[in-house]
Short mmCIF file of C-alpha atoms in Angstrom, two decimals:
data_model
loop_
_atom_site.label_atom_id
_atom_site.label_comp_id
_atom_site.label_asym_id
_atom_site.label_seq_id
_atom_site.Cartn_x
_atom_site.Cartn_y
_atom_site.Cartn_z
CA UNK A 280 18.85 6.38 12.82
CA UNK A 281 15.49 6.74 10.99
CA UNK A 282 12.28 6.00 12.72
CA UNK A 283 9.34 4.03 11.80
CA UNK A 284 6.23 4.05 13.68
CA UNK A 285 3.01 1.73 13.38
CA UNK A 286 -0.39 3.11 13.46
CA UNK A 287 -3.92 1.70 13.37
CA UNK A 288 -7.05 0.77 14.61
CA UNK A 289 -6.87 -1.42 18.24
CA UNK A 290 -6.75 -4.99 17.65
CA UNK A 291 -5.59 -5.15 13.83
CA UNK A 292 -1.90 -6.45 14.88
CA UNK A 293 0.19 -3.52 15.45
CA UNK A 294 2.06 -4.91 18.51
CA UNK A 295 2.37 -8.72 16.47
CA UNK A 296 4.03 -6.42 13.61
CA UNK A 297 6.31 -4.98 16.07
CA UNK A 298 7.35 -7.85 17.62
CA UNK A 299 8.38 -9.61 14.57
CA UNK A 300 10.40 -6.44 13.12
CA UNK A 301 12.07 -6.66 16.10
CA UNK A 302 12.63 -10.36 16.11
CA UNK A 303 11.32 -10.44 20.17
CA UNK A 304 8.61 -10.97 21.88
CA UNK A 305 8.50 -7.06 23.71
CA UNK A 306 4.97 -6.29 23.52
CA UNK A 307 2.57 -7.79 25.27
CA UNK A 308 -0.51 -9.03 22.62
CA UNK A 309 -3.93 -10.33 23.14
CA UNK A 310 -7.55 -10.34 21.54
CA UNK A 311 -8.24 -7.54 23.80
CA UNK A 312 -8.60 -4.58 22.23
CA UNK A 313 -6.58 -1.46 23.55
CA UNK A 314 -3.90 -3.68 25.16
CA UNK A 315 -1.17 -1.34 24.28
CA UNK A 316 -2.01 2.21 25.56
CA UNK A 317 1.49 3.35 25.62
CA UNK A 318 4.38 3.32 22.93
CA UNK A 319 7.30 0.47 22.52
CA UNK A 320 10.19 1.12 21.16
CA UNK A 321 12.91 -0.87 19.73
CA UNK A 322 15.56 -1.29 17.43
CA UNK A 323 15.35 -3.68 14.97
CA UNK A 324 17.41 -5.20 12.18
CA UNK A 325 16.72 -4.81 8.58
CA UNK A 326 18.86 -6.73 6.31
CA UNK A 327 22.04 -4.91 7.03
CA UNK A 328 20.47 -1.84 8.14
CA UNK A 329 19.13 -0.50 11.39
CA UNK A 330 15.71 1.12 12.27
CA UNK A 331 13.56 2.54 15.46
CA UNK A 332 10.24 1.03 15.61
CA UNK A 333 7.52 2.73 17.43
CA UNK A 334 4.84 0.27 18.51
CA UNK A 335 1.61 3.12 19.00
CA UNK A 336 -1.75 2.37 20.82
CA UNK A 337 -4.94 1.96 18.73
CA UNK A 338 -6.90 4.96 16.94
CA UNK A 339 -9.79 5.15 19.02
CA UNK A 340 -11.60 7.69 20.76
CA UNK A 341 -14.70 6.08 22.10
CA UNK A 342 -12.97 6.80 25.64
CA UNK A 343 -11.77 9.72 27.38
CA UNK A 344 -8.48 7.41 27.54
CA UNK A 345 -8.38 5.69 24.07
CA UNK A 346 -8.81 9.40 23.10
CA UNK A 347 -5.71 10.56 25.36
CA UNK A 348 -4.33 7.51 23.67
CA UNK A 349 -5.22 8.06 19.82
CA UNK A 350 -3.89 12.00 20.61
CA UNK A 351 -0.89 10.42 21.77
CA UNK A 352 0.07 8.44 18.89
CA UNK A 353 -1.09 10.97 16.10
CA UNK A 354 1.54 12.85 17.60
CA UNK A 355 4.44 10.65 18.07
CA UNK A 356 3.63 10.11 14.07
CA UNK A 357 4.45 13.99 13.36
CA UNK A 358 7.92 13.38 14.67
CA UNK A 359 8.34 9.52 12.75
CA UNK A 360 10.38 9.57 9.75
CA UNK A 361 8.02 6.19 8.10
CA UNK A 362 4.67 5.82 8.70
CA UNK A 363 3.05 2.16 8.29
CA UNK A 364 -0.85 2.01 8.66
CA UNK A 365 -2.08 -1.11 9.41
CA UNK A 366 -5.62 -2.09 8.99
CA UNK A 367 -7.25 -5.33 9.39
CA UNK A 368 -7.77 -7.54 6.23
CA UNK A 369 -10.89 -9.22 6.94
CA UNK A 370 -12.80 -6.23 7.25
CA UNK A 371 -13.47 -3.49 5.05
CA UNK A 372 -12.02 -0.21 5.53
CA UNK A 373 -13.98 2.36 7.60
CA UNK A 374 -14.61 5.71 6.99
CA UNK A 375 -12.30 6.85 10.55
CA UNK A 376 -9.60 4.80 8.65
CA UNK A 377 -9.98 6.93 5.09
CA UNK A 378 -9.97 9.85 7.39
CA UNK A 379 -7.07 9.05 9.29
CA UNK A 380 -5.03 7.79 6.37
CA UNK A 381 -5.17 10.67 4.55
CA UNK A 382 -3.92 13.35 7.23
CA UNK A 383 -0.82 11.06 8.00
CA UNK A 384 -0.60 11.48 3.79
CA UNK A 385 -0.54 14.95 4.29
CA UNK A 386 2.24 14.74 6.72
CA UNK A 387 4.42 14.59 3.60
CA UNK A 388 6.26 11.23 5.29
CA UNK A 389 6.73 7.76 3.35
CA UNK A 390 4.05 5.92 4.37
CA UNK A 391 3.16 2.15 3.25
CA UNK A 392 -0.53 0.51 3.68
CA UNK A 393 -0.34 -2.68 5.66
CA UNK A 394 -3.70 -4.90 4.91
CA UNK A 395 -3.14 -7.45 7.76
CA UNK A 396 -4.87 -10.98 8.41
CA UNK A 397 -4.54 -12.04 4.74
CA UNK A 398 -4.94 -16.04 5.60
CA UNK A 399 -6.87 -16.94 1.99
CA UNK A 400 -8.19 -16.14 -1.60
CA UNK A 401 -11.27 -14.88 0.01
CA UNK A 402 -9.06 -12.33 2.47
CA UNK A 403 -6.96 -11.69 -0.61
CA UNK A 404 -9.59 -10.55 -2.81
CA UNK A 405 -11.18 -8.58 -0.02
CA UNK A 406 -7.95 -6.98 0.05
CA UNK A 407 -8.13 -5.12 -3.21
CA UNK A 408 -11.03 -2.74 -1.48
CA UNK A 409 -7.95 -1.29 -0.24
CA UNK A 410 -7.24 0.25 -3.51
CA UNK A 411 -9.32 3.30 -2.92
CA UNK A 412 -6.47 4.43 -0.80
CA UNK A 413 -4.64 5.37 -3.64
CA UNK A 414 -1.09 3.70 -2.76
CA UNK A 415 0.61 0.42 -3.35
CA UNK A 416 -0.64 -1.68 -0.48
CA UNK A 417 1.14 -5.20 1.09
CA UNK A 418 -1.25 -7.49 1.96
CA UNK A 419 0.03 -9.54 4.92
CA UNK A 420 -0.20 -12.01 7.35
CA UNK A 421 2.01 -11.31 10.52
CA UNK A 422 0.90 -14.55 12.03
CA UNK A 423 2.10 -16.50 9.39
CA UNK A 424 4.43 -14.24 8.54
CA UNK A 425 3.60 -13.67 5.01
CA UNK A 426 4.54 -10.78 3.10
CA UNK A 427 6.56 -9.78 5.57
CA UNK A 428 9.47 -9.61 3.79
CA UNK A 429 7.81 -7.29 1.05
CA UNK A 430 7.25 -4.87 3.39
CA UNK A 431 10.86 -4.94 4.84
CA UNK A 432 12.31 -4.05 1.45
CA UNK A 433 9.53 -0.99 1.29
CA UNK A 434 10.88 0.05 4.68
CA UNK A 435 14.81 -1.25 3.45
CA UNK A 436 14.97 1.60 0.70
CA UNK A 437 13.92 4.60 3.25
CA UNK A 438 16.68 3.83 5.48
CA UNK A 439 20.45 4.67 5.88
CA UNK A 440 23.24 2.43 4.78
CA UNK A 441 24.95 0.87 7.98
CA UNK A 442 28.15 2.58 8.94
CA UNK A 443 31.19 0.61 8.57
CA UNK A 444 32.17 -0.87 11.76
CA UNK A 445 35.22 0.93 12.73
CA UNK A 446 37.36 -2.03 13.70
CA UNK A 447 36.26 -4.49 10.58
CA UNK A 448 39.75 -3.95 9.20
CA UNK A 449 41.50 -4.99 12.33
CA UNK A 450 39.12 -7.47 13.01
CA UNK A 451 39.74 -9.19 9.37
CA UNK A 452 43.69 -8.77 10.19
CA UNK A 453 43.39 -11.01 13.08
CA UNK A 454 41.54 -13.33 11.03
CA UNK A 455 43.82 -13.50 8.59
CA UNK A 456 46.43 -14.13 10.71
CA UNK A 457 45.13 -17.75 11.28
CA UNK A 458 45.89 -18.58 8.14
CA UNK A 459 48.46 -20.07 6.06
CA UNK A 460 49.92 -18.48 2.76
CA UNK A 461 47.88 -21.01 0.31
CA UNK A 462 44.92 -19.13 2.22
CA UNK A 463 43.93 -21.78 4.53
CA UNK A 464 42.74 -22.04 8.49
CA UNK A 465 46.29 -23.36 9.71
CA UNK A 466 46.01 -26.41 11.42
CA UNK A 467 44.90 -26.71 14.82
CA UNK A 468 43.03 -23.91 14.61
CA UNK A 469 39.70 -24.44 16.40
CA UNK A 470 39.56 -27.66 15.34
CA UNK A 471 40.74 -29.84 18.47
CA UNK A 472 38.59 -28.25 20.80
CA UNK A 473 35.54 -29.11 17.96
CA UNK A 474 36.74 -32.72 17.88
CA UNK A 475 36.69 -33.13 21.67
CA UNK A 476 34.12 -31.41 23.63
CA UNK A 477 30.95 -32.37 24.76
CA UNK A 478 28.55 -31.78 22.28
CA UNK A 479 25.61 -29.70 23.95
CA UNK A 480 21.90 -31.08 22.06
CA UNK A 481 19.23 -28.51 23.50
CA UNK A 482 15.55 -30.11 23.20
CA UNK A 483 13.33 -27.43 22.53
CA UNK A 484 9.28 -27.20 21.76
CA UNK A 485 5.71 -26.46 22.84
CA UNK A 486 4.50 -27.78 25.93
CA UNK A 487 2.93 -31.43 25.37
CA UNK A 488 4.79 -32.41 22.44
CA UNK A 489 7.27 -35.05 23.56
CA UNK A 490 10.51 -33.59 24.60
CA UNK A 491 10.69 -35.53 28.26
CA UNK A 492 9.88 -38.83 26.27
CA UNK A 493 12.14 -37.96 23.68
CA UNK A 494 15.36 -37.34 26.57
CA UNK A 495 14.09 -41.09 28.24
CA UNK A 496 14.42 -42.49 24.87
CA UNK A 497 17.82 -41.42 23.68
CA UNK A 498 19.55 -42.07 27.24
CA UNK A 499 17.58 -44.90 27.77
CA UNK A 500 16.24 -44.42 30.86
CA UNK A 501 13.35 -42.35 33.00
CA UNK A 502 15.80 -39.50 34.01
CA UNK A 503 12.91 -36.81 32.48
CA UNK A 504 9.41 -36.97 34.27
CA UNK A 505 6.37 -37.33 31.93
CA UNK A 506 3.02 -36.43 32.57
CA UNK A 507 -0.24 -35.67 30.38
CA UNK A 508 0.06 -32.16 32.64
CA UNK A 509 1.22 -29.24 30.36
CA UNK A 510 4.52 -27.57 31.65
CA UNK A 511 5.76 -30.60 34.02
CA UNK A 512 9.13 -30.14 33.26
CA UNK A 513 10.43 -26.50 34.58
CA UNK A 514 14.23 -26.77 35.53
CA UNK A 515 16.39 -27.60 32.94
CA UNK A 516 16.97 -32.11 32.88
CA UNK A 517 19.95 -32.75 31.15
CA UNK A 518 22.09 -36.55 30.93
CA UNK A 519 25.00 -37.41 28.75
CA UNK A 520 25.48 -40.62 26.22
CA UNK A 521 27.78 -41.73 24.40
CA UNK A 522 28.02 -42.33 20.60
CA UNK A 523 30.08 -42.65 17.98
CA UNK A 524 33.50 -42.01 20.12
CA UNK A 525 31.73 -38.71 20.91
CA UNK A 526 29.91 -37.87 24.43
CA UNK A 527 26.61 -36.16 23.81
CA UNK A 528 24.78 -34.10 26.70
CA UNK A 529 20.83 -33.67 26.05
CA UNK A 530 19.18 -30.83 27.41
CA UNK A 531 15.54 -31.18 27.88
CA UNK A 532 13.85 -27.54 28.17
CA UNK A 533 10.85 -26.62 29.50
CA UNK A 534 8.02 -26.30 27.37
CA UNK A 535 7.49 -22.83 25.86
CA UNK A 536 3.41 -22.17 25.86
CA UNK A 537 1.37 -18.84 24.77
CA UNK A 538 2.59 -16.02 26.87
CA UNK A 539 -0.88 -15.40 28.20
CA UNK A 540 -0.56 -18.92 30.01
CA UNK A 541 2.85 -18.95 31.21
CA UNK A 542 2.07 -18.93 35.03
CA UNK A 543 3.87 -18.40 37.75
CA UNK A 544 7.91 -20.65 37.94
CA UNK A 545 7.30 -21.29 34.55
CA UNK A 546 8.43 -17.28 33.35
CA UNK A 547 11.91 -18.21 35.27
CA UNK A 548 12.13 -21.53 33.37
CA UNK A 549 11.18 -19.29 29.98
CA UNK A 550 14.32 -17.42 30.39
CA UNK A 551 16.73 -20.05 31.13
CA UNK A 552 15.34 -22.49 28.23
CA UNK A 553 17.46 -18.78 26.09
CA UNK A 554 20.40 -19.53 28.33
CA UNK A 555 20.74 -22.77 27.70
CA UNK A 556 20.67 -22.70 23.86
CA UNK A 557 23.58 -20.23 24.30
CA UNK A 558 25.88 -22.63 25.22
CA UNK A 559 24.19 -25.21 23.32
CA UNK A 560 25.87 -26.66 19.88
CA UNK A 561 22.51 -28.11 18.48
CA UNK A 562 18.92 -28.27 19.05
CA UNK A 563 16.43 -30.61 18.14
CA UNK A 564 13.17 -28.66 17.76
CA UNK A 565 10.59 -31.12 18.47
CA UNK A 566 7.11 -30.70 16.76
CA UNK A 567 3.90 -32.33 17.64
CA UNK A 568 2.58 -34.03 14.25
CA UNK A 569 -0.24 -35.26 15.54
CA UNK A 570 -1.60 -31.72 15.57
CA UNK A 571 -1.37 -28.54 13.14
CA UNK A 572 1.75 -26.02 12.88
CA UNK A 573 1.24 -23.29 14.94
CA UNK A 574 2.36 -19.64 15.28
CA UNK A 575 4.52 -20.81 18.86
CA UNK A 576 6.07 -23.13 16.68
CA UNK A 577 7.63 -20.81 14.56
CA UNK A 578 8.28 -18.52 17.12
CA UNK A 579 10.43 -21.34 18.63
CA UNK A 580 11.95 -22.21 15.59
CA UNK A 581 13.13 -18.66 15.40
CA UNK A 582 15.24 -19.50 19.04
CA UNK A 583 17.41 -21.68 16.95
CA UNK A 584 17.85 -19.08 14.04
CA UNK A 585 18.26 -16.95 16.53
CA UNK A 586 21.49 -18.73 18.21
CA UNK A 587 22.98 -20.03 14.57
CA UNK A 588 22.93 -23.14 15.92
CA UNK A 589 22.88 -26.32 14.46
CA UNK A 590 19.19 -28.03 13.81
CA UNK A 591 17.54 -31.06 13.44
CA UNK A 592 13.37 -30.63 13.07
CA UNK A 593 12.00 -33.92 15.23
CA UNK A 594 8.33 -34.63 13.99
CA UNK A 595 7.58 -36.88 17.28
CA UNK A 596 4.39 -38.61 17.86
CA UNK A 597 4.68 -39.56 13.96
CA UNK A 598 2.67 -42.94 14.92
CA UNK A 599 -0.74 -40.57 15.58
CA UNK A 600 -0.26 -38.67 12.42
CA UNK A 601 -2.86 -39.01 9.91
CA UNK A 602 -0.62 -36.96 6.69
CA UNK A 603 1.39 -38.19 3.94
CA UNK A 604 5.34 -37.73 5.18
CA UNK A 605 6.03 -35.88 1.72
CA UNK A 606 2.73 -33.49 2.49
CA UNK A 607 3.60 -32.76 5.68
CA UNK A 608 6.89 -31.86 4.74
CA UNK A 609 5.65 -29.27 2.24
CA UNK A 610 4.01 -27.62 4.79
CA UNK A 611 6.74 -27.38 7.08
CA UNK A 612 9.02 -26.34 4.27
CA UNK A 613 6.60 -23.87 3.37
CA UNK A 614 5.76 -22.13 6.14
CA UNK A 615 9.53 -22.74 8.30
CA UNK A 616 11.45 -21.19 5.41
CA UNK A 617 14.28 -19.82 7.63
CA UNK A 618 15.01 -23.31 8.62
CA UNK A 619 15.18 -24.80 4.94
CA UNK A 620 18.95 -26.00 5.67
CA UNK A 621 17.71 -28.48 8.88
CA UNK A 622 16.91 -32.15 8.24
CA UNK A 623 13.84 -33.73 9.01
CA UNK A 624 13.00 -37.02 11.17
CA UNK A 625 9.76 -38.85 11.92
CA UNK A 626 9.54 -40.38 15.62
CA UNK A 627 7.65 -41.76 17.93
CA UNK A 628 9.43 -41.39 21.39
CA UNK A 629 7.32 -43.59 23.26
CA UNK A 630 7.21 -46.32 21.02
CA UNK A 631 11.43 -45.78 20.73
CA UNK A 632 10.82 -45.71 17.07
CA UNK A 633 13.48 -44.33 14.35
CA UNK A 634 14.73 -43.14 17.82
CA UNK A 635 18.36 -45.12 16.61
CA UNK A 636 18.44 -42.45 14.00
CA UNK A 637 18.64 -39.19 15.55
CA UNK A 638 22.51 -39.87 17.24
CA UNK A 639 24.03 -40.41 13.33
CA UNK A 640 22.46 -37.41 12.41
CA UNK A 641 23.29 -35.54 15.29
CA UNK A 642 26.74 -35.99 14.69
CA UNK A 643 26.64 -35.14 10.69
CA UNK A 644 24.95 -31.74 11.58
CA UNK A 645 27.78 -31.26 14.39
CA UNK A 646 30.17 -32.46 12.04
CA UNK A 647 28.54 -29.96 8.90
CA UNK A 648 28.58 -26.73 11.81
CA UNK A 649 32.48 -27.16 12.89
CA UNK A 650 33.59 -27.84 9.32
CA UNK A 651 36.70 -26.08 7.98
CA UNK A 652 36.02 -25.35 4.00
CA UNK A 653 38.32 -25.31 1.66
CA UNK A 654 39.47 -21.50 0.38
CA UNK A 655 39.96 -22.26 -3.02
CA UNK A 656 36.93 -24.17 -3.68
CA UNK A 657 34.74 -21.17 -1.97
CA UNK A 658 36.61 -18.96 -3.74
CA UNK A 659 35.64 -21.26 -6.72
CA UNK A 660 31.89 -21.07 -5.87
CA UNK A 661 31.61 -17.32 -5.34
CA UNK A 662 33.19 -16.56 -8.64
CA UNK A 663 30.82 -19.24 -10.78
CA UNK A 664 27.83 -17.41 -8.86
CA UNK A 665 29.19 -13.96 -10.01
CA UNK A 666 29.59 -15.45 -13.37
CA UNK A 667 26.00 -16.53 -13.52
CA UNK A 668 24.51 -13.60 -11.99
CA UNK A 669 26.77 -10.47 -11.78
CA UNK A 670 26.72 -8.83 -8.56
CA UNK A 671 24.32 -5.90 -9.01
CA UNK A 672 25.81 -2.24 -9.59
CA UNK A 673 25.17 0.46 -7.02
CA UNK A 674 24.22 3.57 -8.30
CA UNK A 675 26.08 2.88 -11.41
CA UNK A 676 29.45 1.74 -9.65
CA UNK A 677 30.41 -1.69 -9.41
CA UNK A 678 30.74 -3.86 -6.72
CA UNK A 679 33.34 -6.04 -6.11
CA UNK A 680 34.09 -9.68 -4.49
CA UNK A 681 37.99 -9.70 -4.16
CA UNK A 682 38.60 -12.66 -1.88
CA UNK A 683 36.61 -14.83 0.45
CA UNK A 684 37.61 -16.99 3.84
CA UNK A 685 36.15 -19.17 6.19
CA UNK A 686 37.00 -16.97 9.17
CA UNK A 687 35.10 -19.19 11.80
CA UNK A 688 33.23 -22.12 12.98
CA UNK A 689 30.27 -23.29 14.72
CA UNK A 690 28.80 -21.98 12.13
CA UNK A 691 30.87 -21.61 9.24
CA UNK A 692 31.35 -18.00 8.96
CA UNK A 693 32.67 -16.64 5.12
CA UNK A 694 34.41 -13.23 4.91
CA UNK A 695 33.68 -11.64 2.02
CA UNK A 696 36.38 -9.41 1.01
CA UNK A 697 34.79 -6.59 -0.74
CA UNK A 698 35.24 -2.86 -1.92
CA UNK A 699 31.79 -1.69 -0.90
CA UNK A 700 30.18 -4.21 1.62
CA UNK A 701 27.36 -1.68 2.20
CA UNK A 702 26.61 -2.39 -0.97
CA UNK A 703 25.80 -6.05 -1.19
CA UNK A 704 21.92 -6.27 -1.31
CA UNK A 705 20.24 -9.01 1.01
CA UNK A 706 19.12 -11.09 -1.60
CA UNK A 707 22.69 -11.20 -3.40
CA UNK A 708 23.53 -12.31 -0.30
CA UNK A 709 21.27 -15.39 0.31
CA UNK A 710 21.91 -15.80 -3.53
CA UNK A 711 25.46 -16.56 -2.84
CA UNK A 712 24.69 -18.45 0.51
CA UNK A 713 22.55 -20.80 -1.73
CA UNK A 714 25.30 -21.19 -4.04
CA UNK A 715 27.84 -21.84 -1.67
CA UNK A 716 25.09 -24.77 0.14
CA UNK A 717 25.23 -26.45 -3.33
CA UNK A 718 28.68 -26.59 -3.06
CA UNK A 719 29.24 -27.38 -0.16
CA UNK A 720 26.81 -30.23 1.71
CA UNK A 721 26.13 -28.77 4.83
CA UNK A 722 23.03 -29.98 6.35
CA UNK A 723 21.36 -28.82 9.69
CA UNK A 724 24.23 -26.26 9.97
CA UNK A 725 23.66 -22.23 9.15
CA UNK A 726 26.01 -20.36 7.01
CA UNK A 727 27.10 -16.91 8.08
CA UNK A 728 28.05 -14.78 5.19
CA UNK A 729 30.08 -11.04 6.83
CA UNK A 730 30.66 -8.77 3.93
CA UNK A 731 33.85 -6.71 4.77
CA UNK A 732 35.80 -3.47 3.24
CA UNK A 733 39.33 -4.50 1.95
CA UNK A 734 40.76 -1.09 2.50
CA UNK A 735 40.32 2.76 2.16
CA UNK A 736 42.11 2.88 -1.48
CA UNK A 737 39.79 0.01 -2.36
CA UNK A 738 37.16 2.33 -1.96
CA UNK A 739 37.87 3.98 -5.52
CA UNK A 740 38.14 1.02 -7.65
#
């Protein structure tokens, strides 16, 4: 597995970077500068293919330790297999940068500038001061995580393709067994426990945004305690209702605040707010609207990506909001675009109203993420999105769809049948997921596409 490590001056957003290439929170950040003196590992996800990032401390030798430090990392670098310098966007570049730069260049190792803290035009055209470095640089923002995806294709094409799991043949045998010979999930399959369990609703959200008021208000009763006191709820509160022939069990989590101010109980009640979504069907990720998006906002929207779970955005305390609806959707849109399958809702829990509102919709996501599709109309889709866009060739062979199948629920998972699954680039990929989302209406519910190999004598078509 290849190796990518990230270097740069304390306090430009090394650790941030890491974190979000590894899709966790593992290293600690702050304002402080020199918080990480030590290197983090982790492997992180790609697309489809797998890397080693090495989180480095901060070039800095005004200290006998930030110089142990700096030593330290220059050196894990000689061993990397990608370099990515980061430097901060808002200032210029410094001459220890240019220096530094230019010996990892000599290193003879891929290595991509990362201009971080690009929030503007005026950051952006500060930015292009980085052009004395001589390479194609990404201006990014890690906080808002923009251009982040630019810089995961630079660091895409370095890497190796994924190995083929060894069991995806047998593993697509037993899936096929569960089907009938028109190519559909036989009946029964699934399907009855879908249509009577519990359905599991996880509330999840900042502290101080609602979520105990929101619980009192769909159960209809004071079974959450509410207080103006950030992080009153700690344990888990959940309480079942019933709706539409179907019993629904509402979870209300604690609130997840910066991880600088999580004190004390409230790290415990961090890690079972994960637990709970596990075994959760859908969450309703309540937002403040009163108040602006934030960075912990998308980092707990990212808990319900993370889970494939069904979704439903609440904008609560809707009655102290100030925006246009159609504005303030934008934004979200914009800046949430992971999450551009989940509905949106405008409450005010306190009041109770458009409360009424959330239980429908509750069960047509439910009803979207346990939904069998029918084989020959995906089948049907895939092959008018080939037709409009051919599947791109790979290193001049061609790459072929044969067959696809629903092969699970909760969410609908597609198999996609294929002679060279490796092959199938990322954004072919959400190309087809798009396609198949126009095609099929399947709101608040994730799509899972799994590309798989059809057989060894495939392999030379």
């Amino acid at each position: 597995m290849k190796s990518l490590i990230i270097i740069g001056r304390p306090n430009v957003g090394k650790s941030s970077l890491f974190n979000r290439l590894a899709g966790a929170r593992i290293a600690i950040t702050s304002d402080v500068a020199g918080t990480t003196r030590d290197t983090n590992r982790a492997e992180a996800e790609i697309f489809d293919r797998r890397v080693r990032v090495i989180d480095s401390g901060g070039l800095d030798d005004t200290s006998e330790l930030f110089a142990r430090v700096q030593a330290k990392t220059l050196s894990e670098a000689k061993s990397a297999d990608l370099i990515i310098f980061m430097t901060d966007g808002k200032l210029l570049p410094s001459d220890d940068e240019r220096r530094i730069f230019f010996s990892l260049q000599r290193l003879g190792k891929p290595i991509a500038l990362a201009v971080n803290k690009i929030d503007g035009k005026r950051d952006e055209e500060r930015s292009w001061e980085f052009n004395e470095f001589g390479v194609k640089f990404f201006p990014i923002s890690v906080s808002h995580n923009s251009g982040i995806d630019e810089l995961k294709e630079w660091i895409y094409g370095f890497l190796d393709p994924a190995p083929a799991r060894q069991d995806e043949d047998e593993i697509f045998d037993d899936f096929i067994e569960g089907f009938n010979d028109e190519g559909e999930p036989k009946e029964g399959r699934d399907e009855e426990f879908y249509a009577s369990k519990t359905i599991g609703v996880g509330i999840i959200g900042r502290v101080n945004v609602g979520k105990s008021s929101l619980l009192n208000a769909l159960v209809g009763s004071q079974r959450s305690v509410v207080s103006d006191y950030a992080g009153t709820t700690i344990d888990p509160v959940n309480e079942s209702t019933e709706f539409g022939g179907r019993t629904l069990e509402f979870i209300d989590t604690a609130g997840i605040r910066r991880r600088g101010k999580i004190e004390g109980i409230e790290r415990f009640a961090l890690n079972r707010t994960e637990k709970i979504l596990q075994n959760s069907d859908i969450t309703l990720l309540v937002l403040d609207a009163s108040e602006p998006l934030n960075e912990l906002d998308e980092r707990i929207a990212g808990l319900a990506a993370k889970f494939e779970l069904g979704l439903i955005i609440i904008l609560n305390k809707w009655d102290l909001c100030e925006r246009d609806y159609d504005e303030f959707c934008r934004d979200l849109r914009d800046r949430f675009k992971f999450l551009s399958y989940a509905p949106i809702i405008s409450v005010s829990a306190t009041d109770k109203k458009r409360i009424h509102k959330i239980y429908p919709l509750i069960l047509e996501v439910y009803s979207n993420f346990t939904r069998k599709l029918g084989t020959a109309r995906i089948n049907e889709a895939v092959e008018a999105a080939i037709k409009a866009h051919p599947i791109p060739r790979e290193r001049g062979k061609s790459v072929k769809i044969y067959y696809a199948a629903q092969i699970g629920f909760a969410p609908p998972k597609i198999a996609l049948v294929m002679n060279r699954p490796q092959a199938l680039h990322f954004s072919y990929k959400r190309y087809l997921m798009n396609r198949l989302r126009a095609s099929f209406a399947l709101s608040g519910s994730p799509l899972v596409l799994l590309p798989r190999k059809k057989g060894e004598s495939d392999e030379e078509q």
